[in-house]
XYZ file of C-alpha atoms in Angstrom:
664
model
C 0.000 0.000 0.000
C 1.322 3.337 -0.969
C 1.798 5.429 2.182
C 2.270 8.807 0.504
C -0.594 11.092 1.388
C -2.031 13.573 -1.106
C -2.119 17.255 -0.189
C -5.502 18.995 -0.026
C -6.110 22.022 -2.239
C -8.283 25.091 -1.789
C -11.067 26.897 -3.593
C -8.921 29.805 -4.686
C -7.353 27.611 -7.347
C -10.504 28.477 -9.246
C -9.258 32.053 -9.486
C -5.609 31.281 -10.083
C -5.802 28.697 -12.879
C -5.759 30.299 -16.314
C -8.405 28.003 -17.734
C -10.930 28.866 -15.002
C -12.634 32.140 -14.240
C -14.360 33.527 -11.134
C -17.734 32.439 -12.484
C -16.750 28.846 -11.734
C -17.275 29.614 -8.055
C -21.022 29.661 -8.448
C -21.653 25.881 -8.370
C -19.600 25.522 -5.191
C -20.512 28.367 -2.903
C -23.176 30.909 -2.293
C -21.645 34.320 -1.590
C -23.850 36.071 0.945
C -23.393 39.856 1.189
C -23.740 41.331 4.673
C -23.294 44.876 5.936
C -19.784 43.984 7.088
C -18.406 41.580 4.523
C -19.286 38.893 2.005
C -19.291 35.377 3.460
C -18.961 31.903 2.034
C -21.942 29.612 2.587
C -21.330 25.839 2.506
C -22.742 23.841 -0.390
C -25.759 21.555 0.123
C -23.592 18.433 0.184
C -21.944 19.562 3.420
C -23.334 19.046 6.906
C -21.970 21.976 8.910
C -22.469 22.545 12.635
C -20.925 25.207 14.851
C -18.821 26.745 12.080
C -19.234 30.537 11.978
C -19.576 32.523 8.777
C -16.385 32.418 6.707
C -15.312 35.715 5.087
C -15.114 35.544 1.324
C -11.983 37.687 1.599
C -10.090 34.489 2.383
C -10.230 33.745 -1.335
C -7.914 36.694 -1.869
C -5.496 35.829 0.934
C -5.396 32.154 1.885
C -6.854 31.090 -1.435
C -3.723 31.535 -3.521
C -1.898 28.933 -1.439
C -4.341 26.316 -2.626
C -3.904 27.218 -6.269
C -1.521 24.536 -7.446
C -1.454 21.314 -9.413
C 0.716 18.227 -9.189
C 1.422 15.370 -11.581
C 2.012 11.682 -10.914
C 3.279 9.102 -13.395
C 0.802 6.283 -14.057
C 2.350 4.486 -17.062
C 4.426 4.719 -20.224
C 2.823 4.178 -23.620
C 3.948 0.813 -25.056
C 4.051 2.185 -28.616
C 5.856 5.501 -28.230
C 7.647 7.859 -25.908
C 4.527 9.165 -24.146
C 3.522 9.340 -20.487
C 0.163 8.653 -18.872
C -0.121 10.915 -15.835
C -2.692 11.928 -13.230
C -3.243 15.632 -12.620
C -6.096 18.012 -11.856
C -7.487 20.751 -14.099
C -11.020 20.898 -12.697
C -12.498 19.429 -9.511
C -10.631 16.101 -9.264
C -7.456 14.431 -10.540
C -7.938 12.671 -13.886
C -5.811 10.787 -16.432
C -3.887 12.841 -18.989
C -1.528 12.002 -21.855
C 1.781 13.857 -22.319
C 3.466 13.195 -25.657
C 6.878 14.758 -25.006
C 8.899 16.324 -22.192
C 7.232 19.636 -21.380
C 4.352 18.830 -23.709
C 0.674 19.671 -23.404
C -1.350 17.638 -20.909
C -4.205 16.074 -22.890
C -7.065 15.113 -20.551
C -8.581 11.675 -21.206
C -11.015 10.982 -18.352
C -13.685 13.388 -17.111
C -15.395 12.066 -13.993
C -16.811 13.664 -10.862
C -14.653 11.276 -8.804
C -10.880 11.089 -9.010
C -8.974 8.757 -11.339
C -5.364 8.459 -10.228
C -4.212 5.212 -11.811
C -4.218 3.624 -15.243
C -2.336 1.026 -17.280
C -2.014 0.868 -21.060
C -2.877 -2.325 -22.894
C 0.697 -3.588 -23.463
C -0.113 -4.870 -26.958
C -0.672 -1.755 -29.017
C -1.690 0.715 -26.329
C -5.160 1.007 -27.878
C -6.883 1.190 -24.501
C -6.230 1.891 -20.822
C -7.560 -0.016 -17.823
C -8.189 2.146 -14.773
C -9.865 1.953 -11.371
C -12.459 4.352 -9.914
C -14.906 4.543 -7.011
C -17.950 6.733 -6.328
C -18.139 9.312 -3.557
C -15.037 8.104 -1.728
C -16.619 4.752 -0.789
C -13.593 2.792 -2.090
C -15.791 0.182 -3.758
C -13.564 0.413 -6.801
C -14.591 -0.739 -10.257
C -12.366 -1.473 -13.252
C -12.983 0.346 -16.528
C -11.584 0.197 -20.066
C -10.915 3.531 -21.759
C -10.644 3.231 -25.561
C -8.337 5.903 -26.952
C -9.900 5.916 -30.427
C -13.484 6.543 -29.286
C -12.940 8.083 -25.856
C -15.525 5.663 -24.428
C -15.185 4.166 -20.940
C -16.601 0.656 -20.432
C -17.341 -0.862 -17.012
C -15.471 -4.179 -16.713
C -16.476 -5.390 -13.235
C -19.820 -6.015 -11.557
C -20.425 -2.464 -10.327
C -21.016 -3.643 -6.750
C -17.975 -5.386 -5.243
C -14.645 -3.855 -4.265
C -12.137 -4.539 -7.050
C -8.398 -3.783 -7.020
C -6.419 -3.748 -10.255
C -3.348 -5.969 -10.560
C -0.656 -6.567 -13.215
C -0.931 -7.383 -16.900
C 0.114 -10.835 -18.060
C 3.463 -11.095 -19.849
C 1.687 -11.677 -23.164
C -0.471 -8.643 -22.488
C -3.792 -10.372 -23.059
C -5.015 -10.717 -19.447
C -5.117 -8.639 -16.304
C -5.226 -9.995 -12.761
C -7.279 -8.311 -10.072
C -8.754 -8.857 -6.625
C -12.493 -8.762 -5.920
C -14.857 -9.180 -2.968
C -17.625 -10.275 -5.362
C -18.051 -13.771 -3.887
C -18.592 -13.013 -0.166
C -18.389 -9.239 0.206
C -15.325 -9.452 2.472
C -12.896 -12.047 1.054
C -10.681 -10.751 -1.773
C -10.471 -13.503 -4.388
C -8.082 -13.616 -7.345
C -9.735 -13.029 -10.736
C -8.401 -12.693 -14.294
C -9.920 -11.252 -17.447
C -9.156 -10.052 -20.946
C -10.312 -6.410 -20.751
C -11.089 -6.415 -24.470
C -13.731 -9.056 -23.705
C -15.317 -8.538 -20.255
C -17.176 -11.853 -20.622
C -13.810 -13.614 -20.292
C -13.821 -12.680 -16.597
C -13.190 -15.715 -14.366
C -12.538 -16.529 -10.720
C -9.099 -18.134 -10.517
C -8.536 -18.688 -6.782
C -10.860 -18.447 -3.790
C -9.142 -16.799 -0.822
C -9.965 -15.853 2.756
C -9.405 -12.391 4.171
C -8.672 -9.001 2.694
C -4.886 -8.766 2.565
C -4.213 -10.368 -0.826
C -2.646 -8.738 -3.895
C -1.339 -10.102 -7.231
C 2.240 -8.921 -7.759
C 3.335 -10.316 -11.142
C 2.949 -12.971 -13.845
C 5.780 -15.349 -14.726
C 7.421 -14.688 -18.121
C 5.557 -17.668 -19.650
C 2.275 -16.711 -17.897
C 2.004 -20.150 -16.303
C 2.062 -18.720 -12.769
C 1.083 -15.650 -10.823
C 2.968 -14.277 -7.859
C 0.506 -13.559 -5.051
C 1.146 -11.748 -1.766
C -0.826 -12.357 1.425
C -0.437 -9.567 3.969
C -1.423 -10.296 7.554
C 0.001 -7.061 8.937
C 2.738 -4.550 8.274
C 5.242 -7.033 9.719
C 3.894 -10.363 8.497
C 3.290 -11.434 4.906
C 3.588 -14.495 2.667
C 4.298 -15.160 -1.006
C 2.446 -17.725 -3.090
C 2.780 -19.120 -6.598
C -0.606 -19.608 -8.272
C -1.135 -21.908 -11.248
C -2.676 -19.667 -13.933
C -4.915 -22.500 -15.202
C -6.045 -24.404 -12.127
C -5.770 -21.626 -9.551
C -3.889 -23.933 -7.178
C -1.501 -22.016 -4.940
C 1.860 -23.108 -3.528
C 3.709 -21.338 -0.730
C 6.984 -19.650 -1.663
C 8.542 -19.818 1.779
C 12.265 -19.655 2.615
C 13.725 -22.771 4.231
C 13.678 -22.692 8.008
C 10.712 -20.342 8.215
C 7.142 -21.166 9.129
C 3.782 -19.527 9.185
C 3.612 -17.087 12.084
C 7.161 -15.835 11.678
C 7.247 -12.048 11.532
C 8.625 -11.548 8.021
C 7.353 -8.756 5.792
C 7.306 -8.668 2.003
C 6.702 -5.631 -0.175
C 6.796 -5.388 -3.969
C 7.711 -8.597 -5.811
C 8.626 -9.271 -9.478
C 9.688 -12.334 -11.454
C 13.186 -12.276 -12.924
C 13.316 -12.242 -16.720
C 14.132 -15.971 -16.914
C 11.359 -16.853 -14.461
C 13.732 -18.776 -12.214
C 13.612 -16.305 -9.369
C 11.808 -13.405 -7.776
C 13.038 -9.953 -6.797
C 11.336 -8.784 -3.624
C 11.636 -6.307 -0.774
C 11.699 -8.082 2.576
C 12.988 -7.772 6.130
C 13.743 -11.501 6.509
C 16.582 -11.695 9.029
C 17.008 -7.933 8.906
C 15.708 -4.754 10.504
C 14.859 -2.871 7.295
C 12.965 -3.696 4.099
C 15.822 -4.617 1.778
C 15.961 -5.659 -1.874
C 16.530 -9.401 -2.257
C 16.476 -12.192 -4.840
C 14.794 -15.547 -4.172
C 15.215 -18.671 -6.301
C 11.780 -20.150 -6.983
C 12.966 -23.736 -6.434
C 15.144 -22.953 -3.396
C 13.585 -19.856 -1.843
C 16.090 -18.031 0.293
C 16.444 -14.260 0.534
C 19.780 -13.271 -0.985
C 20.131 -9.563 -0.441
C 21.144 -7.373 -3.347
C 22.171 -4.569 -0.980
C 24.603 -5.485 1.786
C 26.783 -3.812 4.392
C 26.190 -0.234 5.600
C 24.063 0.458 2.491
C 21.444 -1.955 3.812
C 20.277 0.607 6.364
C 16.926 2.270 5.577
C 13.960 0.791 3.758
C 13.697 0.166 0.045
C 10.271 1.684 -0.667
C 9.826 1.125 -4.402
C 11.507 -0.866 -7.128
C 10.906 -1.803 -10.745
C 12.582 -4.262 -13.097
C 13.214 -3.203 -16.693
C 11.268 -5.030 -19.401
C 14.373 -6.837 -20.654
C 15.450 -7.677 -17.102
C 18.836 -5.963 -17.425
C 18.278 -3.144 -14.921
C 16.606 -2.864 -11.567
C 15.750 0.563 -10.142
C 14.925 1.103 -6.480
C 14.214 3.957 -4.091
C 15.612 4.048 -0.552
C 13.994 6.093 2.192
C 16.878 7.738 4.056
C 15.501 9.690 7.022
C 12.464 10.647 4.983
C 14.198 11.605 1.713
C 14.189 9.395 -1.377
C 17.461 8.227 -2.895
C 17.180 6.631 -6.351
C 19.508 3.784 -7.373
C 19.897 1.663 -10.526
C 21.819 -1.624 -10.752
C 22.651 -4.041 -13.545
C 21.099 -7.413 -12.758
C 23.902 -9.377 -14.427
C 26.601 -8.357 -11.941
C 24.739 -6.085 -9.458
C 27.013 -3.198 -10.394
C 25.474 0.175 -9.581
C 24.913 2.662 -12.398
C 26.184 6.153 -11.442
C 23.335 8.682 -11.279
C 24.101 12.386 -11.138
C 22.228 15.678 -10.799
C 18.927 14.130 -9.760
C 16.335 16.407 -8.132
C 16.071 16.133 -4.340
C 12.777 15.114 -2.788
C 10.395 12.206 -2.329
C 9.793 9.774 -5.196
C 6.147 8.691 -5.410
C 6.130 6.419 -8.502
C 8.719 4.524 -10.519
C 8.312 2.822 -13.904
C 10.599 1.648 -16.719
C 9.794 2.369 -20.355
C 9.598 -0.718 -22.571
C 12.769 0.437 -24.339
C 14.664 -0.787 -21.272
C 16.848 2.266 -20.690
C 14.480 5.098 -19.754
C 13.170 5.279 -16.204
C 10.124 7.396 -15.410
C 9.410 8.704 -11.926
C 7.404 11.304 -10.005
C 8.978 13.524 -7.380
C 7.828 16.161 -4.912
C 9.623 18.353 -2.378
C 8.991 21.368 -0.156
C 9.158 23.741 -3.133
C 7.520 21.631 -5.807
C 4.010 20.131 -5.709
C 5.041 17.082 -7.734
C 6.090 16.444 -11.323
C 7.105 13.676 -13.714
C 10.635 13.046 -14.976
C 12.518 10.572 -17.141
C 16.100 9.412 -16.777
C 18.053 7.635 -19.529
C 20.351 5.369 -17.525
C 22.671 4.778 -20.481
C 23.349 8.465 -21.217
C 22.449 10.060 -17.867
C 20.012 12.446 -19.577
C 17.332 13.766 -17.195
C 14.186 15.336 -18.663
C 11.251 17.002 -16.943
C 7.918 16.065 -18.498
C 5.572 18.279 -16.485
C 5.830 21.635 -14.743
C 2.914 21.948 -12.365
C 1.665 25.480 -11.756
C 1.479 27.252 -8.413
C -0.162 30.629 -7.803
C 2.366 31.510 -5.100
C 6.073 31.535 -5.907
C 7.615 28.627 -4.031
C 11.301 29.631 -4.097
C 11.147 31.015 -0.561
C 9.061 28.210 0.941
C 10.933 26.838 3.979
C 12.784 23.548 3.733
C 12.178 20.852 6.309
C 14.519 20.660 9.293
C 15.033 17.180 10.747
C 14.572 17.373 14.525
C 14.854 14.723 17.255
C 13.783 14.416 20.892
C 13.827 11.824 23.661
C 10.520 10.297 24.714
C 9.442 9.141 28.189
C 11.449 5.890 27.953
C 14.560 7.363 26.356
C 13.527 6.303 22.866
C 14.623 8.784 20.205
C 11.751 10.183 18.133
C 12.212 12.355 15.065
C 10.163 14.624 12.866
C 10.318 17.582 10.519
C 10.085 21.222 11.594
C 9.067 24.004 9.224
C 9.784 27.499 10.523
C 7.629 30.524 9.685
C 8.880 33.387 7.545
C 11.547 35.572 9.147
C 9.148 38.533 9.229
C 7.479 36.972 12.286
C 9.302 37.919 15.484
C 9.167 36.258 18.890
C 8.112 32.768 19.889
C 5.861 31.220 17.277
C 2.691 29.180 17.857
C 2.951 25.554 16.758
C 0.692 23.205 14.796
C 1.643 19.542 15.302
C 0.551 17.430 12.312
C 0.413 13.656 12.987
C 0.422 11.236 10.049
C -2.020 8.397 9.519
C -1.401 4.702 9.206
C -0.103 4.166 11.774
C 1.995 2.222 9.261
C 3.136 5.397 7.569
C 5.803 8.043 7.668
C 5.843 11.789 7.271
C 8.282 12.805 4.554
C 9.293 16.305 3.418
C 6.864 16.685 0.535
C 5.033 19.772 -0.726
C 2.923 21.287 2.057
C 0.374 22.908 -0.246
C -1.990 25.207 1.592
C -0.152 24.656 4.866
C 2.430 27.111 3.580
C -0.214 29.743 4.319
C 0.075 28.922 8.024
C 3.832 29.451 7.812
C 4.040 32.496 5.571
C 0.911 34.443 6.483
C -0.082 33.372 10.008
C 3.396 32.755 11.414
C 2.558 29.274 12.716
C 5.421 26.756 12.948
C 4.626 23.245 11.708
C 6.002 20.027 13.201
C 5.397 16.640 11.554
C 6.430 13.896 14.012
C 7.187 10.267 13.197
C 6.139 8.662 16.468
C 6.793 5.025 17.391
C 4.854 2.761 15.083
C 5.932 4.756 12.026
C 7.607 2.992 9.128
C 11.044 3.870 7.801
C 12.986 3.310 11.024
C 13.128 -0.470 11.160
C 10.609 -3.156 12.064
C 11.359 -3.001 15.791
C 10.355 0.663 15.859
C 7.207 -0.022 13.819
C 6.001 -2.582 16.395
C 6.380 -0.345 19.442
C 2.752 0.838 19.408
C 0.885 -2.417 18.818
C -1.886 -3.653 21.092
C -1.343 -2.841 24.770
C 1.497 -0.432 23.833
C -0.930 2.054 22.263
C -0.547 4.704 24.965
C 3.222 4.891 24.460
C 2.760 6.624 21.125
C 0.523 9.247 22.767
C 3.381 9.869 25.200
C 5.720 10.562 22.279
C 3.635 13.640 21.502
C 3.702 14.705 25.145
C 7.505 14.455 24.990
C 7.402 16.598 21.861
C 5.547 19.245 23.862
C 8.420 19.146 26.379
C 10.924 19.602 23.542
C 8.958 22.555 22.146
C 9.325 24.156 25.583
C 13.119 24.051 25.239
C 13.110 25.974 21.969
C 13.499 29.752 22.224
C 11.746 30.205 18.867
C 8.621 28.126 19.659
C 5.735 28.951 22.003
C 4.804 25.998 24.221
C 1.789 27.969 25.447
C 0.234 28.034 21.974
C 0.072 24.534 20.500
C -2.581 22.962 18.284
C -2.720 19.332 17.163
C -4.156 17.841 13.969
C -4.064 14.642 11.955
C -6.056 12.417 9.633
C -7.192 8.786 10.003
C -4.916 7.262 12.667
C -3.466 10.754 12.964
C -7.021 11.815 13.762
C -7.179 9.188 16.503
C -3.868 10.465 17.872
C -5.286 13.992 17.779
C -8.282 12.847 19.805
C -6.095 10.959 22.285
C -3.736 13.914 22.823
C -6.753 16.216 23.191
C -8.027 13.856 25.875
C -4.973 12.983 27.934
C -2.908 16.151 27.440
C -5.668 18.712 27.133
C -3.858 21.144 29.410
C -0.924 21.331 26.974
C -2.795 22.443 23.859
C -5.030 25.315 22.777
C -7.205 23.380 20.272
C -7.269 20.452 17.848
C -8.481 19.479 14.358
C -9.579 15.833 14.029
C -9.870 14.551 10.446
C -11.643 11.172 9.996
C -10.220 9.917 13.297
C -11.289 6.966 15.440
C -12.832 8.097 18.725
C -13.085 4.546 20.121
C -10.961 1.710 18.702
C -13.570 -0.853 19.784
C -16.491 0.718 17.903
C -14.116 1.431 15.013
C -13.116 -2.234 14.711
C -16.729 -3.345 14.992
C -17.900 -1.066 12.177
C -15.011 -0.735 9.733
C -15.628 -2.634 6.475
C -15.348 -6.418 6.856
C -12.631 -6.836 4.205
C -10.163 -4.867 6.357
C -11.238 -5.701 9.931
C -8.791 -8.550 10.609
C -5.885 -6.537 9.203
C -6.632 -3.732 11.648
C -7.014 -6.088 14.611
C -3.367 -7.088 14.238
C -2.342 -3.463 14.739
C -4.800 -2.241 17.361
C -5.655 -5.464 19.161
C -8.593 -7.847 18.869
C -11.621 -6.257 20.521
C -13.188 -9.728 20.928
C -10.559 -10.555 23.562
C -11.966 -9.407 26.959
C -8.667 -8.020 28.282
C -7.920 -6.159 25.076
C -11.462 -4.842 24.880
C -11.243 -3.512 28.446
C -7.955 -1.788 27.640
C -9.214 -0.203 24.410
C -12.395 0.988 26.099
C -10.365 2.487 28.943
C -8.146 4.588 26.650
C -10.914 5.576 24.199
C -11.306 9.370 23.894
C -15.048 8.769 23.576
C -15.075 7.205 27.053
C -13.019 10.037 28.543
C -14.979 12.873 27.018
C -14.941 14.952 30.207
C -11.144 15.272 29.898
C -11.406 17.113 26.573
C -11.457 20.748 27.642
C -10.175 22.554 24.545
C -12.035 23.478 21.316
C -12.088 20.868 18.565
C -12.844 20.906 14.829
C -14.128 17.509 13.578
C -14.059 16.668 9.839
C -15.496 13.500 8.260
C -16.853 11.894 5.086
C -20.228 10.191 5.129
C -19.100 7.334 2.832
C -15.892 6.483 4.698
C -15.384 2.670 4.588
C -12.321 2.732 6.831
C -13.305 4.981 9.735
C -17.121 5.125 9.804
C -18.619 8.604 10.044
C -20.165 7.522 13.352
C -16.709 7.807 14.963
C -16.707 11.536 14.218
C -20.387 12.126 14.888
C -20.319 10.559 18.345
C -17.346 12.598 19.561
C -18.810 15.835 18.201
C -22.206 15.149 19.783
C -20.617 14.368 23.162
C -18.484 17.515 23.111
C -21.491 19.639 22.217
C -23.527 18.075 25.027
C -20.904 18.880 27.662
C -20.367 22.413 26.364
C -16.895 22.090 24.860
C -16.649 24.274 21.715
C -16.856 21.996 18.668
C -17.092 22.613 14.932
C -18.274 19.798 12.647
C -18.170 19.312 8.862
C -19.367 16.120 7.157
C -19.264 15.792 3.363
C -22.052 13.603 2.001
C -20.101 12.771 -1.170
C -16.729 11.877 0.338
C -15.055 8.999 2.138
C -11.717 8.691 3.936
C -10.508 12.259 3.430
C -11.763 14.808 0.937
C -10.791 14.397 -2.714
C -13.213 16.809 -4.394
C -11.861 20.296 -4.693
C -14.933 22.170 -3.494
C -15.043 20.132 -0.285
C -11.307 20.495 0.272
C -11.692 24.234 -0.191
C -14.342 24.641 2.482
C -12.373 22.446 4.890
C -9.303 24.634 4.418
C -11.090 27.941 4.934
C -12.904 26.668 8.008
C -9.602 25.383 9.446
C -7.970 28.776 8.932
C -10.844 30.418 10.801
C -10.640 27.835 13.581
C -6.897 28.372 14.121
C -7.314 32.119 14.059
C -10.001 31.897 16.705
C -8.498 29.365 19.101
C -4.726 29.186 18.482
C -3.715 32.725 17.553
C -5.985 34.828 19.718
């Protein structure tokens, strides 16, 4: 699962983008003129409680910081030197074609909901298969987009949750996972997208953690991954005709051993598999496993083996393997020759975080997407034989980014002496004195904050003078598997204490104001926000909870069935009496009287991961006891807002909230 989180953009992009004029605002907001000032009224799809009138003047000030685009590489054309990318020109990200470096972005899909992925038909590139949901519900369907006609054809049943997998080596079939049979088990299916009637169930499976990784070069087998948790996974070989699966397990290991596997690809000769794994190691390293004698033989050894390998891709001819290492949050790109494992020198690469990686079929051009503090994200190509680097997209921003602050890596000691790290962004120098702080906690918890483009959050830095700190508390990935396990089950409270220790560290800084701290986060970061607001209420001014879990027991009972067992491994099994008692005891919902500071709660009605009830119940309880609470629920969103109009209103309301409760 990709752990990079997309930035949220604001309504003022409607003013800043050249192709859009101010009249476009009309479908999204009603501008109500009062004697004092014009205000922004929420659209009918938003449930809004407690939020005061928002001045329309924010469009002129905060709005410009949301006026940016980014671009992510989806695929290379198999017939030419063209890129398929995802970028946004209207309300949501859609698929676009770019025919040359710096070329025009030709939009292909036009849907109300986002389309961020797509794969060309390898044989001729005459169509694209992509995945899309409705209203953020994550019940994804597969579609075929025909380039000649521009028509999109539904390939799956329109009801189940379907996840797209890899093309066969011959390019005539695609593998995918579907809950069609039981509604919760993700079975392995295959189909020829040119003929949807060819769809067939290949292997019945139990649970929701399965994903097809690759087809063997002769298409006789599929490589299937079974993920139990972040730290436990298994590889299987599936017969492409019978569906029978055989475990690909290293000698001396057994089921239950805590070994993780990430991406996996067959070698060109089909005799082995390249895979990222932490077998016998602390970090996710790149290894090769012989199919007949599976044993992880690491490609990277010695001091270079420190840090996780996040992404890798094998060239079509099997001669090169490219991989991305996460070194303290920054991406470092490497290329090796598979014949002798010699590293190819790479020079003058842009610095930042790589979010996608894909070889062209010509075998020597590597495409990738990259973002950093001063760039919202663009697509590049690198010719590994000549060293030529080319930029394919230049995403626009309404505010010049040259002066945006770079991330500063900071570290502090927690309650037990454990070192915790994070990234600090300092406000513009024009702000004197100790600065208020907004602590932004990532989701997951199997995730990591990396120094990517902050988007609208640069407004907090440059215009409001708020310092931003993005901590990577225990349980985060990127720092070894031991660190990632430190918050599981009965250890949950220890990660809350990491934030309390951060508050202590803020108090030691002469440039930061420990008396003015706000906390925010989304998903698990939202749960952390709620927990900190509960148990350390006296240390903060306010908080912004985005799709967070207010009680891990009710969350586990109501999250979608296909993901429930996966989450129990992380949080604990609520069916166990001792674990249930513990989770109920630490639940913010059951300690509501301890929450004394104002809170802004944001949720999506269609959220399949964290049900909207988790947000509604905490907001209702706070309102009942008289704690100031603002609430926004989008009826057409799920786990975080993806539609621009909803993102816009969330941003403006958050600015108003921080002005009212953090800055005053």
